[in-house]
Amino acid sequence: MEIAAFFQGILGASSLILGASVGVFWQPNKAFSAAIMAFGSGILLAVLAFEITARVYQESGFFPLLSGFFLGGLLFIGLTNYVDHHGGFLRQPAPSRRYLLEQIQEQSSDVLQSIAHIDVIQNLPDSEQKILASLLKPVHIAPQEIICQEGEIGDYFYLIVKGEAEVRKRERVVTILRAGETFGEMSLLTGEPRSASVTAISPMDLYQINQEGFEWLLNHSPHLARAISRTLARRLQVSTESQVESERNLSLWQQQLMNSMQLDLMLKQDSETLTGLVKRSAPSAILIGTLIDNIPEALVIGMNVGKNYIGWSFLLAVFISNFPEALSSAAGMKQTGTKNKEILSLWSGVVLLSGVCALGGYSLQDQVSGFLLVLVHSMAGGAILSMLASTMMPEAYELGGSTVAFSTISGFLSGFFITTVQMH
């Protein structure tokens, strides 16, 4: 029976290798990843409800179920937070994004203070200001330095924190730009060369955003799009003789502002940010974090080998749910620079260790009392539910939106059908 427990633990986790291989050598589209992840979540929810929750309640009542689920949830969240803080966050895209967001929030307060006086951001909601701050790069400009050259292709949008600059068009000074103003957006919007040159009059402190970040911001921040539209309108009214032409051009630019680009902020960060993420990620922490995600399932499999308690329906659910988890994780790790060999070695190690955990679960059968065994079952159930709530389901929704509801329903009904067939 010990050998059976070990191999059933490996069997349940073996889809991790399959999912990781797919994620490494083929980048699935978001809709596919979301659908399969939602389906796996649904089937695991069903089996969790009917295989663990219902049977523990029938055998021992509500109190052990309540205590075990909350203890399991607290233990799982506490351990995963600790591991993520020590470098394990890159094991999955969802904790990677959470970690990145925390870093952005820590670094953005000083930036927000320095740009608070800039006109186009003064009425932005706090959430949009924080996103903007995460994309800004500080630049210092010396007097007489040319920032933008007339006739060149534009690549940055600028916010003036301190200093003054003159705008020249065909060697004629058109206007003076001062602290709190912005420039450079027109060329980014139209794709045409710069219409004027901008030269620093005094030492200047600027923040710049590259074209990709600028387009992402306009797509996701309607308040910023409207503010820039108003700025363009004022400039057009001053610089063009025809009000009709101004309104026509403004309408075209406003349409360009709101065109959807469907960019992924996390995966489009600059190379410096991604390199920093990889350096902060320790392989051992990734391994431990991934194993924590799978220990509860392996323990349940091992604790019930040879018993007519939780059977092949749970094993099948674990197998199905592990595939999308590994697929998404491997794809995310590859995009952050982790080598294919390291990714596959990581998941192979998790599969073997899952077998060891199942073996450990089997050894508990004769070592602990019936009440404690039920409590361990409940704790495993709470940990599994916490994993679904904190990782798989948010990841599925983020990738696929509301359409994942139907995949989750399909998975849940499939799990219910499998469980019902086994019971009868």
mmCIF file with all atom_site columns, N, CA and C in Angstrom, residues 112 115-130 132 159 180 221-228 230-231 234:
data_model
loop_
_atom_site.group_PDB
_atom_site.id
_atom_site.type_symbol
_atom_site.label_atom_id
_atom_site.label_alt_id
_atom_site.label_comp_id
_atom_site.label_asym_id
_atom_site.label_entity_id
_atom_site.label_seq_id
_atom_site.pdbx_PDB_ins_code
_atom_site.Cartn_x
_atom_site.Cartn_y
_atom_site.Cartn_z
_atom_site.occupancy
_atom_site.B_iso_or_equiv
_atom_site.pdbx_formal_charge
_atom_site.auth_seq_id
_atom_site.auth_comp_id
_atom_site.auth_asym_id
_atom_site.auth_atom_id
_atom_site.pdbx_PDB_model_num
ATOM 1  N N  . LEU A 1 112 ? 4.648   60.591 -6.988  1.00 0.00 ? 112 LEU A N  1
ATOM 2  C CA . LEU A 1 112 ? 3.353   61.273 -6.997  1.00 0.00 ? 112 LEU A CA 1
ATOM 3  C C  . LEU A 1 112 ? 3.447   62.657 -6.365  1.00 0.00 ? 112 LEU A C  1
ATOM 4  N N  . ILE A 1 115 ? 4.994   65.158 -8.916  1.00 0.00 ? 115 ILE A N  1
ATOM 5  C CA . ILE A 1 115 ? 4.212   65.512 -10.111 1.00 0.00 ? 115 ILE A CA 1
ATOM 6  C C  . ILE A 1 115 ? 2.815   66.014 -9.755  1.00 0.00 ? 115 ILE A C  1
ATOM 7  N N  . ALA A 1 116 ? 2.577   66.269 -8.470  1.00 0.00 ? 116 ALA A N  1
ATOM 8  C CA . ALA A 1 116 ? 1.231   66.657 -8.040  1.00 0.00 ? 116 ALA A CA 1
ATOM 9  C C  . ALA A 1 116 ? 0.754   67.952 -8.680  1.00 0.00 ? 116 ALA A C  1
ATOM 10 N N  . HIS A 1 117 ? 1.699   68.829 -9.058  1.00 0.00 ? 117 HIS A N  1
ATOM 11 C CA . HIS A 1 117 ? 1.326   70.129 -9.620  1.00 0.00 ? 117 HIS A CA 1
ATOM 12 C C  . HIS A 1 117 ? 1.122   70.088 -11.132 1.00 0.00 ? 117 HIS A C  1
ATOM 13 N N  . ILE A 1 118 ? 1.344   68.952 -11.761 1.00 0.00 ? 118 ILE A N  1
ATOM 14 C CA . ILE A 1 118 ? 1.217   68.863 -13.219 1.00 0.00 ? 118 ILE A CA 1
ATOM 15 C C  . ILE A 1 118 ? -0.252  68.807 -13.608 1.00 0.00 ? 118 ILE A C  1
ATOM 16 N N  . ASP A 1 119 ? -0.616  69.623 -14.547 1.00 0.00 ? 119 ASP A N  1
ATOM 17 C CA . ASP A 1 119 ? -2.023  69.883 -14.866 1.00 0.00 ? 119 ASP A CA 1
ATOM 18 C C  . ASP A 1 119 ? -2.801  68.627 -15.244 1.00 0.00 ? 119 ASP A C  1
ATOM 19 N N  . VAL A 1 120 ? -2.265  67.794 -16.125 1.00 0.00 ? 120 VAL A N  1
ATOM 20 C CA . VAL A 1 120 ? -3.070  66.705 -16.689 1.00 0.00 ? 120 VAL A CA 1
ATOM 21 C C  . VAL A 1 120 ? -3.368  65.592 -15.699 1.00 0.00 ? 120 VAL A C  1
ATOM 22 N N  . ILE A 1 121 ? -2.670  65.554 -14.565 1.00 0.00 ? 121 ILE A N  1
ATOM 23 C CA . ILE A 1 121 ? -2.912  64.463 -13.619 1.00 0.00 ? 121 ILE A CA 1
ATOM 24 C C  . ILE A 1 121 ? -3.641  64.909 -12.362 1.00 0.00 ? 121 ILE A C  1
ATOM 25 N N  . GLN A 1 122 ? -3.939  66.182 -12.231 1.00 0.00 ? 122 GLN A N  1
ATOM 26 C CA . GLN A 1 122 ? -4.493  66.684 -10.974 1.00 0.00 ? 122 GLN A CA 1
ATOM 27 C C  . GLN A 1 122 ? -5.877  66.107 -10.667 1.00 0.00 ? 122 GLN A C  1
ATOM 28 N N  . ASN A 1 123 ? -6.646  65.766 -11.680 1.00 0.00 ? 123 ASN A N  1
ATOM 29 C CA . ASN A 1 123 ? -7.985  65.236 -11.446 1.00 0.00 ? 123 ASN A CA 1
ATOM 30 C C  . ASN A 1 123 ? -8.080  63.725 -11.669 1.00 0.00 ? 123 ASN A C  1
ATOM 31 N N  . LEU A 1 124 ? -6.927  63.060 -11.778 1.00 0.00 ? 124 LEU A N  1
ATOM 32 C CA . LEU A 1 124 ? -6.948  61.611 -11.964 1.00 0.00 ? 124 LEU A CA 1
ATOM 33 C C  . LEU A 1 124 ? -7.298  60.912 -10.658 1.00 0.00 ? 124 LEU A C  1
ATOM 34 N N  . PRO A 1 125 ? -8.054  59.816 -10.703 1.00 0.00 ? 125 PRO A N  1
ATOM 35 C CA . PRO A 1 125 ? -8.284  59.006 -9.499  1.00 0.00 ? 125 PRO A CA 1
ATOM 36 C C  . PRO A 1 125 ? -6.954  58.470 -8.965  1.00 0.00 ? 125 PRO A C  1
ATOM 37 N N  . ASP A 1 126 ? -6.918  58.155 -7.676  1.00 0.00 ? 126 ASP A N  1
ATOM 38 C CA . ASP A 1 126 ? -5.684  57.670 -7.050  1.00 0.00 ? 126 ASP A CA 1
ATOM 39 C C  . ASP A 1 126 ? -5.141  56.435 -7.752  1.00 0.00 ? 126 ASP A C  1
ATOM 40 N N  . SER A 1 127 ? -6.031  55.521 -8.133  1.00 0.00 ? 127 SER A N  1
ATOM 41 C CA . SER A 1 127 ? -5.578  54.279 -8.768  1.00 0.00 ? 127 SER A CA 1
ATOM 42 C C  . SER A 1 127 ? -4.855  54.556 -10.076 1.00 0.00 ? 127 SER A C  1
ATOM 43 N N  . GLU A 1 128 ? -5.366  55.519 -10.869 1.00 0.00 ? 128 GLU A N  1
ATOM 44 C CA . GLU A 1 128 ? -4.732  55.841 -12.145 1.00 0.00 ? 128 GLU A CA 1
ATOM 45 C C  . GLU A 1 128 ? -3.438  56.615 -11.937 1.00 0.00 ? 128 GLU A C  1
ATOM 46 N N  . GLN A 1 129 ? -3.367  57.438 -10.896 1.00 0.00 ? 129 GLN A N  1
ATOM 47 C CA . GLN A 1 129 ? -2.130  58.143 -10.591 1.00 0.00 ? 129 GLN A CA 1
ATOM 48 C C  . GLN A 1 129 ? -1.019  57.166 -10.229 1.00 0.00 ? 129 GLN A C  1
ATOM 49 N N  . LYS A 1 130 ? -1.367  56.112 -9.489  1.00 0.00 ? 130 LYS A N  1
ATOM 50 C CA . LYS A 1 130 ? -0.357  55.133 -9.097  1.00 0.00 ? 130 LYS A CA 1
ATOM 51 C C  . LYS A 1 130 ? 0.160   54.354 -10.299 1.00 0.00 ? 130 LYS A C  1
ATOM 52 N N  . LEU A 1 132 ? 0.240   55.514 -13.359 1.00 0.00 ? 132 LEU A N  1
ATOM 53 C CA . LEU A 1 132 ? 1.066   56.478 -14.083 1.00 0.00 ? 132 LEU A CA 1
ATOM 54 C C  . LEU A 1 132 ? 2.453   56.580 -13.454 1.00 0.00 ? 132 LEU A C  1
ATOM 55 N N  . LEU A 1 159 ? 6.623   65.092 -18.830 1.00 0.00 ? 159 LEU A N  1
ATOM 56 C CA . LEU A 1 159 ? 5.973   65.894 -17.796 1.00 0.00 ? 159 LEU A CA 1
ATOM 57 C C  . LEU A 1 159 ? 7.050   66.757 -17.150 1.00 0.00 ? 159 LEU A C  1
ATOM 58 N N  . GLY A 1 180 ? 4.814   71.968 -14.533 1.00 0.00 ? 180 GLY A N  1
ATOM 59 C CA . GLY A 1 180 ? 3.390   71.640 -14.478 1.00 0.00 ? 180 GLY A CA 1
ATOM 60 C C  . GLY A 1 180 ? 2.790   71.339 -15.835 1.00 0.00 ? 180 GLY A C  1
ATOM 61 N N  . SER A 1 221 ? -6.865  54.608 -18.907 1.00 0.00 ? 221 SER A N  1
ATOM 62 C CA . SER A 1 221 ? -7.158  55.756 -18.056 1.00 0.00 ? 221 SER A CA 1
ATOM 63 C C  . SER A 1 221 ? -7.973  56.792 -18.837 1.00 0.00 ? 221 SER A C  1
ATOM 64 N N  . PRO A 1 222 ? -9.297  56.661 -18.849 1.00 0.00 ? 222 PRO A N  1
ATOM 65 C CA . PRO A 1 222 ? -10.123 57.625 -19.584 1.00 0.00 ? 222 PRO A CA 1
ATOM 66 C C  . PRO A 1 222 ? -9.969  59.052 -19.055 1.00 0.00 ? 222 PRO A C  1
ATOM 67 N N  . HIS A 1 223 ? -9.682  59.199 -17.751 1.00 0.00 ? 223 HIS A N  1
ATOM 68 C CA . HIS A 1 223 ? -9.501  60.539 -17.195 1.00 0.00 ? 223 HIS A CA 1
ATOM 69 C C  . HIS A 1 223 ? -8.264  61.210 -17.804 1.00 0.00 ? 223 HIS A C  1
ATOM 70 N N  . LEU A 1 224 ? -7.167  60.449 -17.932 1.00 0.00 ? 224 LEU A N  1
ATOM 71 C CA . LEU A 1 224 ? -5.967  61.003 -18.531 1.00 0.00 ? 224 LEU A CA 1
ATOM 72 C C  . LEU A 1 224 ? -6.197  61.316 -20.006 1.00 0.00 ? 224 LEU A C  1
ATOM 73 N N  . ALA A 1 225 ? -6.921  60.443 -20.702 1.00 0.00 ? 225 ALA A N  1
ATOM 74 C CA . ALA A 1 225 ? -7.211  60.685 -22.121 1.00 0.00 ? 225 ALA A CA 1
ATOM 75 C C  . ALA A 1 225 ? -7.975  61.993 -22.303 1.00 0.00 ? 225 ALA A C  1
ATOM 76 N N  . ARG A 1 226 ? -8.955  62.237 -21.436 1.00 0.00 ? 226 ARG A N  1
ATOM 77 C CA . ARG A 1 226 ? -9.731  63.479 -21.546 1.00 0.00 ? 226 ARG A CA 1
ATOM 78 C C  . ARG A 1 226 ? -8.859  64.700 -21.218 1.00 0.00 ? 226 ARG A C  1
ATOM 79 N N  . ALA A 1 227 ? -7.985  64.561 -20.211 1.00 0.00 ? 227 ALA A N  1
ATOM 80 C CA . ALA A 1 227 ? -7.116  65.682 -19.840 1.00 0.00 ? 227 ALA A CA 1
ATOM 81 C C  . ALA A 1 227 ? -6.178  66.036 -20.982 1.00 0.00 ? 227 ALA A C  1
ATOM 82 N N  . ILE A 1 228 ? -5.606  65.047 -21.634 1.00 0.00 ? 228 ILE A N  1
ATOM 83 C CA . ILE A 1 228 ? -4.707  65.313 -22.755 1.00 0.00 ? 228 ILE A CA 1
ATOM 84 C C  . ILE A 1 228 ? -5.491  65.873 -23.938 1.00 0.00 ? 228 ILE A C  1
ATOM 85 N N  . ARG A 1 230 ? -8.042  67.849 -23.721 1.00 0.00 ? 230 ARG A N  1
ATOM 86 C CA . ARG A 1 230 ? -8.251  69.271 -23.435 1.00 0.00 ? 230 ARG A CA 1
ATOM 87 C C  . ARG A 1 230 ? -6.977  70.076 -23.697 1.00 0.00 ? 230 ARG A C  1
ATOM 88 N N  . THR A 1 231 ? -5.828  69.492 -23.327 1.00 0.00 ? 231 THR A N  1
ATOM 89 C CA . THR A 1 231 ? -4.555  70.167 -23.584 1.00 0.00 ? 231 THR A CA 1
ATOM 90 C C  . THR A 1 231 ? -4.337  70.357 -25.078 1.00 0.00 ? 231 THR A C  1
ATOM 91 N N  . ARG A 1 234 ? -6.544  73.197 -26.456 1.00 0.00 ? 234 ARG A N  1
ATOM 92 C CA . ARG A 1 234 ? -6.034  74.531 -26.188 1.00 0.00 ? 234 ARG A CA 1
ATOM 93 C C  . ARG A 1 234 ? -4.887  74.882 -27.136 1.00 0.00 ? 234 ARG A C  1
#
